[in-house]
Amino acid sequence: MKYFIANWKANKNLSQTQDYINKFLEIVGMLEQSKVIICPPYPLISSIKEKIAGKNNLYVGSQDLSVFEEGSYTGEVTAKTLQGLVDFVILGHSERRKNFNETQETIAKKVTLAKKYQIEPIICIRNIEDWQAIRDQAKIVAYEPVAAIGTGMNEDPKKVTDFKKTLNLKPETVFIYGGSVKSDNANSYLGTKEIDGFLIGGASLDPENFKKIIELA
Ligand code: PGA
């Protein structure tokens, strides 16, 4: 089973989302060997969920959740609120670590809350230190070297598999790569059995581009 996770970041509004999903459902065939997880901004989650209801191996996820469980935290979106709306959550993305000062401690708390509310965390790591901080909690880990994110400079597949070896993962842990994945470089990763899929930013924003990558599985 390969994972294709679309990280839309802070992109798209409601009408763009509806157009995207209509188009995506039209062009993507039955997903037999792949899980596709679309992670839009929070307010767009419900509309995607409605449209993909009943579709095999197609899921919606969030890009974050609150470090608080519930209560007087204006503006926060909690795991409890997201329960039943999303199946997955991206946690520890380097953009959140950098722009919102997320620490290993806050990320670990968020992972615990996600699990408590039956949301599967996709935990992003930049390096071995990030891994050591969450290693006991990770079922799906996404390796995203900072220099490769949004730059067009995807990391060499051999370097990715070498990095994976240093993690000593349990056999059941899902190992994802992210960083400038495109349809013309995705094959070089999928060729190795070591990489279970991708976390895709830029190339997931267009349904045709995203589909081209999914089709390579
Ligand atoms: P990118 O983003 O595919 O645009 O490099 C990946 C990510 O940040 O998850």
Tab-separated table of C-alpha atoms and ligand atoms in Angstrom:
chain	number	residue	atom	x	y	z
A	1	MET	CA	0.000	0.000	0.000
A	2	LYS	CA	1.421	3.406	-1.007
A	3	TYR	CA	0.410	6.698	0.623
A	4	PHE	CA	-0.159	9.904	-1.332
A	5	ILE	CA	-0.750	12.769	1.044
A	6	ALA	CA	-1.716	16.170	-0.348
A	7	ASN	CA	-0.648	19.059	1.864
A	8	TRP	CA	-2.511	22.057	0.498
A	9	LYS	CA	-0.989	24.395	3.109
A	10	ALA	CA	-2.750	27.819	3.150
A	11	ASN	CA	-4.194	27.493	-0.349
A	12	LYS	CA	-7.667	27.308	-1.926
A	13	ASN	CA	-11.146	28.564	-1.091
A	14	LEU	CA	-14.485	26.762	-1.150
A	15	SER	CA	-15.231	27.026	-4.861
A	16	GLN	CA	-11.678	26.036	-5.826
A	17	THR	CA	-11.964	23.055	-3.508
A	18	GLN	CA	-15.240	21.920	-5.039
A	19	ASP	CA	-13.809	22.237	-8.556
A	20	TYR	CA	-10.711	20.320	-7.512
A	21	ILE	CA	-12.597	17.418	-5.953
A	22	ASN	CA	-15.081	17.159	-8.828
A	23	LYS	CA	-12.204	16.999	-11.269
A	24	PHE	CA	-10.166	14.638	-9.116
A	25	LEU	CA	-13.033	12.163	-8.759
A	26	GLU	CA	-13.559	12.297	-12.500
A	27	ILE	CA	-9.958	11.478	-13.427
A	28	VAL	CA	-8.789	9.137	-10.672
A	29	GLY	CA	-9.803	5.516	-11.040
A	30	MET	CA	-10.408	2.999	-8.268
A	31	LEU	CA	-7.716	3.231	-5.622
A	32	GLU	CA	-6.722	-0.367	-4.971
A	33	GLN	CA	-3.055	-0.182	-3.988
A	34	SER	CA	-2.907	3.384	-2.729
A	35	LYS	CA	-4.298	5.489	0.079
A	36	VAL	CA	-4.886	9.113	-0.895
A	37	ILE	CA	-5.223	11.638	1.916
A	38	ILE	CA	-6.156	15.238	1.100
A	39	CYS	CA	-5.249	17.763	3.798
A	40	PRO	CA	-6.896	21.153	3.140
A	41	PRO	CA	-7.202	24.177	5.442
A	42	TYR	CA	-9.690	23.473	8.274
A	43	PRO	CA	-12.796	25.206	6.861
A	44	LEU	CA	-12.657	23.106	3.698
A	45	ILE	CA	-12.564	19.731	5.431
A	46	SER	CA	-16.340	19.171	5.570
A	47	SER	CA	-16.974	19.897	1.918
A	48	ILE	CA	-14.297	17.384	0.893
A	49	LYS	CA	-15.584	14.826	3.354
A	50	GLU	CA	-19.065	15.038	1.856
A	51	LYS	CA	-17.804	14.651	-1.686
A	52	ILE	CA	-15.572	11.654	-1.009
A	53	ALA	CA	-18.050	9.759	1.185
A	54	GLY	CA	-18.007	6.057	0.321
A	55	LYS	CA	-14.925	6.258	-1.921
A	56	ASN	CA	-12.417	3.513	-1.309
A	57	ASN	CA	-8.986	4.555	0.041
A	58	LEU	CA	-9.715	8.258	-0.220
A	59	TYR	CA	-9.455	10.239	3.025
A	60	VAL	CA	-9.406	13.755	4.342
A	61	GLY	CA	-6.880	14.949	6.907
A	62	SER	CA	-6.008	18.175	8.700
A	63	GLN	CA	-2.675	19.995	8.632
A	64	ASP	CA	-2.498	20.507	12.381
A	65	LEU	CA	-4.593	20.487	15.541
A	66	SER	CA	-4.547	22.318	18.826
A	67	VAL	CA	-2.211	21.492	21.666
A	68	PHE	CA	-5.222	22.072	23.950
A	69	GLU	CA	-7.920	19.465	24.412
A	70	GLU	CA	-10.906	21.829	24.753
A	71	GLY	CA	-12.007	24.993	26.521
A	72	SER	CA	-11.341	28.728	26.416
A	73	TYR	CA	-8.817	28.866	23.577
A	74	THR	CA	-10.310	31.221	21.019
A	75	GLY	CA	-9.509	30.265	17.467
A	76	GLU	CA	-8.107	26.842	18.208
A	77	VAL	CA	-9.255	23.666	16.441
A	78	THR	CA	-8.962	20.656	18.696
A	79	ALA	CA	-8.635	16.932	18.133
A	80	LYS	CA	-12.016	16.591	19.795
A	81	THR	CA	-13.579	18.947	17.233
A	82	LEU	CA	-11.899	17.113	14.376
A	83	GLN	CA	-12.907	13.647	15.548
A	84	GLY	CA	-15.213	12.089	12.972
A	85	LEU	CA	-14.273	14.737	10.391
A	86	VAL	CA	-10.720	13.635	9.599
A	87	ASP	CA	-8.947	10.297	9.679
A	88	PHE	CA	-5.409	11.694	9.642
A	89	VAL	CA	-3.500	14.764	10.812
A	90	ILE	CA	-0.129	16.124	9.713
A	91	LEU	CA	1.880	17.054	12.814
A	92	GLY	CA	5.287	18.649	13.287
A	93	HIS	CA	5.601	20.070	9.788
A	94	SER	CA	8.783	22.147	9.536
A	95	GLU	CA	6.742	25.227	8.545
A	96	ARG	CA	4.911	24.984	11.859
A	97	ARG	CA	8.106	24.389	13.777
A	98	LYS	CA	9.634	27.473	12.136
A	99	ASN	CA	6.729	29.928	11.844
A	100	PHE	CA	4.746	28.963	14.939
A	101	ASN	CA	7.594	27.930	17.233
A	102	GLU	CA	6.359	24.389	17.684
A	103	THR	CA	8.627	22.419	19.981
A	104	GLN	CA	9.187	18.686	20.326
A	105	GLU	CA	7.090	18.914	23.474
A	106	THR	CA	4.057	20.546	21.822
A	107	ILE	CA	4.258	18.107	18.936
A	108	ALA	CA	4.331	15.148	21.326
A	109	LYS	CA	1.249	16.538	23.130
A	110	LYS	CA	-0.587	16.937	19.834
A	111	VAL	CA	0.257	13.363	18.842
A	112	THR	CA	-1.196	12.106	22.115
A	113	LEU	CA	-4.393	14.139	21.614
A	114	ALA	CA	-4.784	12.980	18.013
A	115	LYS	CA	-4.588	9.346	19.087
A	116	LYS	CA	-7.002	9.901	21.952
A	117	TYR	CA	-9.593	11.089	19.404
A	118	GLN	CA	-8.884	8.340	16.842
A	119	ILE	CA	-7.023	10.557	14.370
A	120	GLU	CA	-3.877	8.966	12.947
A	121	PRO	CA	-0.878	11.329	13.093
A	122	ILE	CA	1.466	11.675	10.135
A	123	ILE	CA	4.528	12.919	12.013
A	124	CYS	CA	6.980	15.077	10.064
A	125	ILE	CA	10.653	14.963	10.908
A	126	ARG	CA	13.504	17.022	9.496
A	127	ASN	CA	16.365	15.031	10.969
A	128	ILE	CA	17.369	12.367	13.463
A	129	GLU	CA	16.848	14.670	16.490
A	130	ASP	CA	13.205	15.187	15.557
A	131	TRP	CA	12.850	11.441	15.218
A	132	GLN	CA	14.361	10.727	18.613
A	133	ALA	CA	11.851	13.061	20.221
A	134	ILE	CA	8.782	11.184	18.941
A	135	ARG	CA	10.061	7.752	18.009
A	136	ASP	CA	7.872	5.834	20.462
A	137	GLN	CA	4.704	7.490	19.164
A	138	ALA	CA	5.179	7.215	15.415
A	139	LYS	CA	3.213	4.879	13.168
A	140	ILE	CA	3.449	7.063	10.061
A	141	VAL	CA	6.592	9.169	9.756
A	142	ALA	CA	7.246	11.685	6.981
A	143	TYR	CA	10.869	12.609	6.369
A	144	GLU	CA	11.022	16.121	4.939
A	145	PRO	CA	14.499	17.661	4.699
A	146	VAL	CA	14.000	21.432	4.952
A	147	ALA	CA	16.180	22.217	1.913
A	148	ALA	CA	13.889	20.088	-0.274
A	149	ILE	CA	10.566	21.690	0.686
A	150	GLY	CA	9.117	23.916	-2.004
A	151	THR	CA	12.519	24.480	-3.624
A	152	GLY	CA	12.482	22.020	-6.524
A	153	MET	CA	15.559	20.413	-4.954
A	154	ASN	CA	14.170	17.008	-4.027
A	155	GLU	CA	16.516	14.865	-1.962
A	156	ASP	CA	18.336	12.054	-3.709
A	157	PRO	CA	16.393	8.779	-3.164
A	158	LYS	CA	19.561	7.012	-1.990
A	159	LYS	CA	20.060	9.676	0.682
A	160	VAL	CA	16.439	9.198	1.770
A	161	THR	CA	16.823	5.423	2.120
A	162	ASP	CA	20.166	5.870	3.922
A	163	PHE	CA	18.469	8.228	6.349
A	164	LYS	CA	15.679	5.728	6.862
A	165	LYS	CA	18.212	3.082	7.926
A	166	THR	CA	19.437	5.316	10.747
A	167	LEU	CA	15.923	5.432	12.233
A	168	ASN	CA	15.697	1.706	13.037
A	169	LEU	CA	11.991	1.666	12.329
A	170	LYS	CA	9.703	-1.137	13.367
A	171	PRO	CA	8.723	-3.142	10.272
A	172	GLU	CA	5.139	-1.891	10.477
A	173	THR	CA	6.069	1.809	10.564
A	174	VAL	CA	5.074	3.665	7.402
A	175	PHE	CA	7.945	5.765	5.988
A	176	ILE	CA	6.964	8.689	3.745
A	177	TYR	CA	9.198	11.121	1.860
A	178	GLY	CA	8.294	14.773	1.249
A	179	GLY	CA	10.069	17.663	-0.470
A	180	SER	CA	9.573	18.806	-4.090
A	181	VAL	CA	7.976	15.532	-5.195
A	182	LYS	CA	6.706	15.836	-8.776
A	183	SER	CA	5.464	13.412	-11.413
A	184	ASP	CA	8.886	13.429	-13.085
A	185	ASN	CA	10.873	12.467	-9.968
A	186	ALA	CA	8.363	10.350	-8.008
A	187	ASN	CA	9.282	7.155	-9.826
A	188	SER	CA	12.826	7.200	-8.515
A	189	TYR	CA	11.447	6.867	-4.975
A	190	LEU	CA	8.643	4.442	-5.731
A	191	GLY	CA	11.188	2.137	-7.335
A	192	THR	CA	12.588	1.356	-3.908
A	193	LYS	CA	10.513	-0.728	-1.548
A	194	GLU	CA	11.837	1.370	1.330
A	195	ILE	CA	9.618	4.387	0.668
A	196	ASP	CA	5.906	3.956	1.335
A	197	GLY	CA	4.688	7.140	-0.298
A	198	PHE	CA	4.813	10.911	-0.364
A	199	LEU	CA	3.761	14.074	1.385
A	200	ILE	CA	3.212	16.473	-1.501
A	201	GLY	CA	2.789	20.234	-1.329
A	202	GLY	CA	3.000	22.222	-4.590
A	203	ALA	CA	2.353	19.313	-6.942
A	204	SER	CA	-0.827	18.324	-5.088
A	205	LEU	CA	-2.566	21.644	-5.768
A	206	ASP	CA	-3.568	20.695	-9.278
A	207	PRO	CA	-5.697	17.539	-9.589
A	208	GLU	CA	-4.045	16.508	-12.885
A	209	ASN	CA	-0.541	16.811	-11.437
A	210	PHE	CA	-1.514	14.966	-8.282
A	211	LYS	CA	-3.164	12.202	-10.296
A	212	LYS	CA	-0.031	11.737	-12.409
A	213	ILE	CA	1.955	10.978	-9.263
A	214	ILE	CA	-0.682	8.641	-7.839
A	215	GLU	CA	-0.792	6.716	-11.104
A	216	LEU	CA	2.885	5.824	-10.764
A	217	ALA	CA	2.191	3.465	-7.850
B	1	PGA	P1	6.517	20.571	-1.567
B	1	PGA	O1	6.011	20.562	-0.048
B	1	PGA	O2	6.045	19.283	-2.199
B	1	PGA	O3	5.886	21.781	-2.174
B	1	PGA	O4	8.005	20.625	-1.520
B	1	PGA	C1	6.058	19.396	0.727
B	1	PGA	C2	5.623	19.702	2.140
B	1	PGA	O5	5.944	20.773	2.661
B	1	PGA	O6	4.937	18.883	2.774
